Coordinates of C-alpha atoms in Angstrom, one line a residue:
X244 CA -30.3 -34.2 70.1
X245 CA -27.4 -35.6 68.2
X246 CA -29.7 -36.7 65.3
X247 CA -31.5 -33.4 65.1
X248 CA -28.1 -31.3 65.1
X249 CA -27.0 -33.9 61.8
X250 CA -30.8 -33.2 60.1
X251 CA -30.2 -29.0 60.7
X252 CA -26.6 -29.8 58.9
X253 CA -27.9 -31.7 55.9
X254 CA -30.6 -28.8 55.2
X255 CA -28.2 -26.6 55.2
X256 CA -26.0 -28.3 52.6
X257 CA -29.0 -29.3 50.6
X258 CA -29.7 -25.7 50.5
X259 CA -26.1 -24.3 49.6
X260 CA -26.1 -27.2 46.8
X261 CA -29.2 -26.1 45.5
X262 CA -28.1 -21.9 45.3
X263 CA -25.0 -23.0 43.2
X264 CA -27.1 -24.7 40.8
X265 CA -29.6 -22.6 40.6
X266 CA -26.9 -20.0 40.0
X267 CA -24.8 -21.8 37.3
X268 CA -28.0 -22.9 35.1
X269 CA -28.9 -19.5 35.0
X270 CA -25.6 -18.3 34.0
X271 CA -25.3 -21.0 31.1
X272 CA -28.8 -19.6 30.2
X273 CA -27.1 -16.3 29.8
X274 CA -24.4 -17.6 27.8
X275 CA -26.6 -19.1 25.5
X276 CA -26.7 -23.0 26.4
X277 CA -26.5 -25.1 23.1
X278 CA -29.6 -26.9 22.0
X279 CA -30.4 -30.0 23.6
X280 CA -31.5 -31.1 20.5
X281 CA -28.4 -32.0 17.8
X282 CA -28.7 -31.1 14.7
X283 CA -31.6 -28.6 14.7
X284 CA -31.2 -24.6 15.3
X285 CA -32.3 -22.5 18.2
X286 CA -33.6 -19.8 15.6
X287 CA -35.2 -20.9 12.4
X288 CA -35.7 -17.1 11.4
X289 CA -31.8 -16.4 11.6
X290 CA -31.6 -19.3 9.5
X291 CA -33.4 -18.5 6.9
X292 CA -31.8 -14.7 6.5
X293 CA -28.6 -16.5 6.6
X294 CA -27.2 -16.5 2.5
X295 CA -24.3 -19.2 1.4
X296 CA -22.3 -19.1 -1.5
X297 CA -20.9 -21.7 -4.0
X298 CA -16.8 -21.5 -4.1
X299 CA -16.0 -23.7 -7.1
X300 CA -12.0 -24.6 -6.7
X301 CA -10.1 -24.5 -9.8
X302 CA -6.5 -26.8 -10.4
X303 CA -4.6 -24.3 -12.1
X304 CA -3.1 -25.5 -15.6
X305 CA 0.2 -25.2 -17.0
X306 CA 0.4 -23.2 -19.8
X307 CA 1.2 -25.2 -22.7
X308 CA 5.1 -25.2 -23.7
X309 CA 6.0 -23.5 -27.2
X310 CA 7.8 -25.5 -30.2
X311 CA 10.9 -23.9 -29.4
X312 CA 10.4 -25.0 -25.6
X313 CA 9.7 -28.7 -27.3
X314 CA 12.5 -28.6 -29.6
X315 CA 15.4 -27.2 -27.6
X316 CA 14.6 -27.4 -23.9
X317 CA 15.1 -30.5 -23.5
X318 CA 18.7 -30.0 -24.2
X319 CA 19.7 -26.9 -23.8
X320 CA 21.6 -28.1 -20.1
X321 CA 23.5 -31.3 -22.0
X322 CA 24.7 -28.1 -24.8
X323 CA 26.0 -26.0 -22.1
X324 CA 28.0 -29.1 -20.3
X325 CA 29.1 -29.6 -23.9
X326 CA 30.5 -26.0 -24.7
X327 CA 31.9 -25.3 -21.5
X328 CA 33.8 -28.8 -22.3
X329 CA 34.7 -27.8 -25.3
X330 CA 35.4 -24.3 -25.2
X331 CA 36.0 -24.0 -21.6
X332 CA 34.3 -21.9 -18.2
X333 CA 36.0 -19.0 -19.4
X334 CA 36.2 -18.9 -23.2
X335 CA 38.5 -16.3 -23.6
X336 CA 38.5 -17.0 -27.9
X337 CA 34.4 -15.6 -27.8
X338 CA 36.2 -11.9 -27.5
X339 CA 37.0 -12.9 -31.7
X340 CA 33.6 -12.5 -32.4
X341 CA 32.4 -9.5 -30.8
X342 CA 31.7 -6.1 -32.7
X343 CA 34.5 -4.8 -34.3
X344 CA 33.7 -1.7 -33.0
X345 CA 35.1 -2.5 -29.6
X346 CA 38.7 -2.9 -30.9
X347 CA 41.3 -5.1 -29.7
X348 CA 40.0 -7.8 -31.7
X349 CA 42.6 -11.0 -32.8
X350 CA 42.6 -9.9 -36.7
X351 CA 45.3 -13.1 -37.0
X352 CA 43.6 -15.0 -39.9
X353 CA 44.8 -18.3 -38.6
X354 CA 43.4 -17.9 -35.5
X355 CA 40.1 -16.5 -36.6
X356 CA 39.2 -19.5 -39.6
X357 CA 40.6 -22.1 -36.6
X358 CA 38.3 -21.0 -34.1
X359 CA 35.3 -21.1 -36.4
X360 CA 35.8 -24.0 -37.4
X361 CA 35.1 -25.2 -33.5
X362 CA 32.1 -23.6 -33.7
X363 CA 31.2 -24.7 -36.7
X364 CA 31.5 -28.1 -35.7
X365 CA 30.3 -27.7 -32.3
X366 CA 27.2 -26.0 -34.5
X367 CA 26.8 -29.2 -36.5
X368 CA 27.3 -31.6 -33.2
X369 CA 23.7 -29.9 -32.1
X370 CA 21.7 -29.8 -35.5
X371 CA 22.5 -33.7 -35.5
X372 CA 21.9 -34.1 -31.7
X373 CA 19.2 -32.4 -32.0
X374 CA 17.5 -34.8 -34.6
X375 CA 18.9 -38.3 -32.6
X376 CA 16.8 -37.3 -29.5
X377 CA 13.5 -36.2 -31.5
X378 CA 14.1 -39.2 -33.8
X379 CA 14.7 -41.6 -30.4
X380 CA 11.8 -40.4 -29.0
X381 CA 9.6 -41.1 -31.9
X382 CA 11.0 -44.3 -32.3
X383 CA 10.2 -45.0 -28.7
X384 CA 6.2 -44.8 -29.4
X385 CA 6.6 -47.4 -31.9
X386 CA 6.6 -51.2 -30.4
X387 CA 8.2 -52.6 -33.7
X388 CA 11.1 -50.2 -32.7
X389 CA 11.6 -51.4 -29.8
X390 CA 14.5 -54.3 -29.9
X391 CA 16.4 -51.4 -32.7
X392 CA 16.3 -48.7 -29.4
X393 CA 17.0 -51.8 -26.9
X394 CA 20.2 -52.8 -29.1
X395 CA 21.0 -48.8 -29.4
X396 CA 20.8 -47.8 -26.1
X397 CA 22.9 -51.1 -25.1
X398 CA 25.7 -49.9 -27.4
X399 CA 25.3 -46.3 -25.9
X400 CA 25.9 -47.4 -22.3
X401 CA 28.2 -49.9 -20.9
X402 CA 28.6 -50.2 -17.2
X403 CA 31.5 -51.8 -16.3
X404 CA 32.4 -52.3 -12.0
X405 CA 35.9 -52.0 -11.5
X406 CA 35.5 -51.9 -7.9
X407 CA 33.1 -51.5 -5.0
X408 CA 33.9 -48.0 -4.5
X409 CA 34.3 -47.6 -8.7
X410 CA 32.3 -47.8 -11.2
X411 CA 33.1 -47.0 -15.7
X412 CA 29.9 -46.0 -17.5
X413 CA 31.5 -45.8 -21.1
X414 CA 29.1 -43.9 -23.2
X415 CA 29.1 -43.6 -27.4
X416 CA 27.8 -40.6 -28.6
X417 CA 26.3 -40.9 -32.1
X418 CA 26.1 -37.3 -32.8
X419 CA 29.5 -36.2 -32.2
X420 CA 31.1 -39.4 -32.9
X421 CA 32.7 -39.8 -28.7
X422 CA 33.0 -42.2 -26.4
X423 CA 33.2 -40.8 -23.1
X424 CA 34.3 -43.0 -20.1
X425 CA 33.2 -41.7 -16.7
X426 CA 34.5 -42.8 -13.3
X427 CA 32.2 -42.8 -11.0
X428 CA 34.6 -42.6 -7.5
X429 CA 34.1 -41.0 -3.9
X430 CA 36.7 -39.2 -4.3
X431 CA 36.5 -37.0 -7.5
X432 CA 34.0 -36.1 -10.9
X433 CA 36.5 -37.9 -14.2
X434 CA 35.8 -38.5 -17.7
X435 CA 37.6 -39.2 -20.5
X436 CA 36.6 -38.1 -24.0
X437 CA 38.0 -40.3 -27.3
X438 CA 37.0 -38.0 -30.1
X439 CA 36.8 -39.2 -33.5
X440 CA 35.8 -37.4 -36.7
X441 CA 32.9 -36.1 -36.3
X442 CA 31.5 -36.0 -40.0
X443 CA 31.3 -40.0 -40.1
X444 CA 29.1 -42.1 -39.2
X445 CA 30.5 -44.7 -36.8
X446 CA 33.8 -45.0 -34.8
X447 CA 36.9 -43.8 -36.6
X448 CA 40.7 -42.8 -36.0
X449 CA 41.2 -41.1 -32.6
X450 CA 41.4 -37.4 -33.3
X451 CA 41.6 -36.2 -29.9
X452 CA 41.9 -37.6 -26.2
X453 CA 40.6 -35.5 -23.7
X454 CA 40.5 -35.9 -19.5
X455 CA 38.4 -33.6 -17.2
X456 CA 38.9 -34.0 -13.9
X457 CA 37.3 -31.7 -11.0
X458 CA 36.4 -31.7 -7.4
X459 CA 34.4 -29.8 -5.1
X460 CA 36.7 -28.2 -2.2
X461 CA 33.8 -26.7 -0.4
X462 CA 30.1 -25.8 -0.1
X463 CA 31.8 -22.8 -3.0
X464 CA 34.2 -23.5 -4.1
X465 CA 35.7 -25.9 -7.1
X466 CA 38.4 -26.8 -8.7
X467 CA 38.4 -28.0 -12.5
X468 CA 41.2 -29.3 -14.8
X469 CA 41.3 -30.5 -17.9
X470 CA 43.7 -31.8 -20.1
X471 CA 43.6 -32.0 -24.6
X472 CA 46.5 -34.8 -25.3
X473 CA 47.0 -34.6 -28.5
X474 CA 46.7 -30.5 -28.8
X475 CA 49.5 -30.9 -26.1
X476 CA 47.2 -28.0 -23.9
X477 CA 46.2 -28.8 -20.0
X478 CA 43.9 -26.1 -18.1
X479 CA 43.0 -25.3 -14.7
X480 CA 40.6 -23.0 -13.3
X481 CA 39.0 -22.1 -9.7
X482 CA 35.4 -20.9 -9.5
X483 CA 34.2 -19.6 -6.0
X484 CA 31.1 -19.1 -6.0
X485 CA 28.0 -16.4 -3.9
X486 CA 24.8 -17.7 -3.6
X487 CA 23.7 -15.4 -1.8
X488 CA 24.6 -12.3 -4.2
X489 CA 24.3 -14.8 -7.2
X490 CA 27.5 -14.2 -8.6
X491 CA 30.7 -16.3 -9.1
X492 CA 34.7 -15.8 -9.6
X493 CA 36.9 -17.7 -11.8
X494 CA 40.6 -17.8 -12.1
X495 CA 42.5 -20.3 -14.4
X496 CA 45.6 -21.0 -16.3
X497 CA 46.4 -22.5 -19.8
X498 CA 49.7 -23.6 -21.2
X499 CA 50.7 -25.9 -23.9
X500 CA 53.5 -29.1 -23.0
X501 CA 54.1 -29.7 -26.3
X502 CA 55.9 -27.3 -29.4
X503 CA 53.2 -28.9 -31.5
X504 CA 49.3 -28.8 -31.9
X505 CA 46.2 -27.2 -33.2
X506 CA 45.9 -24.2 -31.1
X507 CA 48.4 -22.0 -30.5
X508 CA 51.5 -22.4 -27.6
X509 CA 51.0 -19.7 -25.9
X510 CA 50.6 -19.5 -21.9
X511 CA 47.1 -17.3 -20.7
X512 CA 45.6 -16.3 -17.2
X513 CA 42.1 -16.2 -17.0
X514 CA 39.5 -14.0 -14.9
X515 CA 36.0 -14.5 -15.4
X516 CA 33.0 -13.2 -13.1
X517 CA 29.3 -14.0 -13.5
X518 CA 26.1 -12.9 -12.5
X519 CA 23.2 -15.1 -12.5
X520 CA 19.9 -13.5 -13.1

């Protein structure tokens, strides 16, 4: 009795099993089972109404740069350092040479044949700059050059280790006849300029001894200073600057410490603002 009762159960399980796979195959049926077969299609017909396309991928190319993008690129950021250096952030002398027909310009002569002589030099600083970096890259492509550039560029740069925290990288500038000593230090951006005559070729008398010396007292803001010994003139400015509005504040202050010097004593407050485009 006991082994028919267990028979009657098994049917009945055998049964159930069976339903539910009965039922699932034909729901994967429905669903649209995937081929058994790998790598062949279901419909050969839909295949062959099917149309593809060729995409052909370009790299895109740079367009190539002008000759003025050639000639003055390369150092048009070095001749912006270089003016705002010479002439300062806020170059309050530029107002000389703006149209006379805003008024208000300086008509003192003095003043007027000085400052163009600045710019007259710094004028003559780029032409020959701009001829010692084309000529030095020529060179460069020539191996018989090579030990002249190798001797060159070791009297250009001279790294001298004062310290583990500070380093000297003295520098000789051909073109404007300077050597530039810059500290390298955690705790401030230094340099100091000897300036010789700039119409010779090779060192000369000192004409002019100049220290820069700036630091960054935030994310915005920075402080710069500078100081011309022999003119007997020290500057200080403070640029805060917006990144987000892509403008930037300046406010500074110029005097003379001594009665003599090339510019003239005077005392001046500077505002400047910028927008960056």
């Amino acid at each position: 009795m006991a082994l028919t009762l267990h028979i009657h159960e098994m049917m009945r399980f055998i049964t159930l099993l069976t339903c539910i796979l009965g039922a699932l195959g034909a729901w994967t049926k429905a669903q649209g089972a995937p081929s058994p077969y790998q790598g062949y299609v279901g419909d050969v017909e839909a295949e062959k109404s099917q149309r593809y396309y060729e995409v052909y991928l370009f790299i895109p190319q740079k367009p190539e740069p002008s000759l003025k993008e050639l000639i003055f690129n390369p150092l048009s950021q070095e001749f912006k350092e270089k003016y705002r250096e010479r002439f300062g952030g806020l170059d309050t002398e530029s107002i000389t040479y703006r149209s006379p027909s805003w008024g208000g310009a300086s008509e003192n002569p003095v003043v007027l044949e000085e400052e163009t002589k600045k710019r007259k030099a710094f004028a003559e600083y780029m032409t020959k700059r701009l001829m010692e970096y084309h000529v030095d890259n020529y060179m460069k492509t020539q191996p018989q050059m090579k030990p002249v550039m190798e001797v060159k560029e070791q009297i250009q740069n001279v790294k001298v280790e004062v310290t583990k925290e500070v380093r000297a990288n003295i520098q000789y500038n051909f073109a404007g006849n300077v050597v530039e000593v810059i500290v390298d230090n955690p705790w401030c951006d230094s340099k100091l300029a000897l300036e010789m005559d700039p119409s010779s070729f090779g060192p000369t008398d000192i004409q002019e001894t100049r220290l820069w010396v700036s630091r960054s007292l935030s994310h915005s803001l920075r402080a710069n200073s500078n100081v011309a010994m022999t003119d007997g003139i020290a500057a200080a400015d403070l640029t805060r600057t917006f990144e987000r509005y892509q403008i930037a504040t300046s406010m500074g202050l110029s005097s003379a410490f001594n009665d003599s010097g090339t510019s003239p004593r005077e005392v001046r407050y500077l505002l400047g603002f910028s927008h960056t485009f």
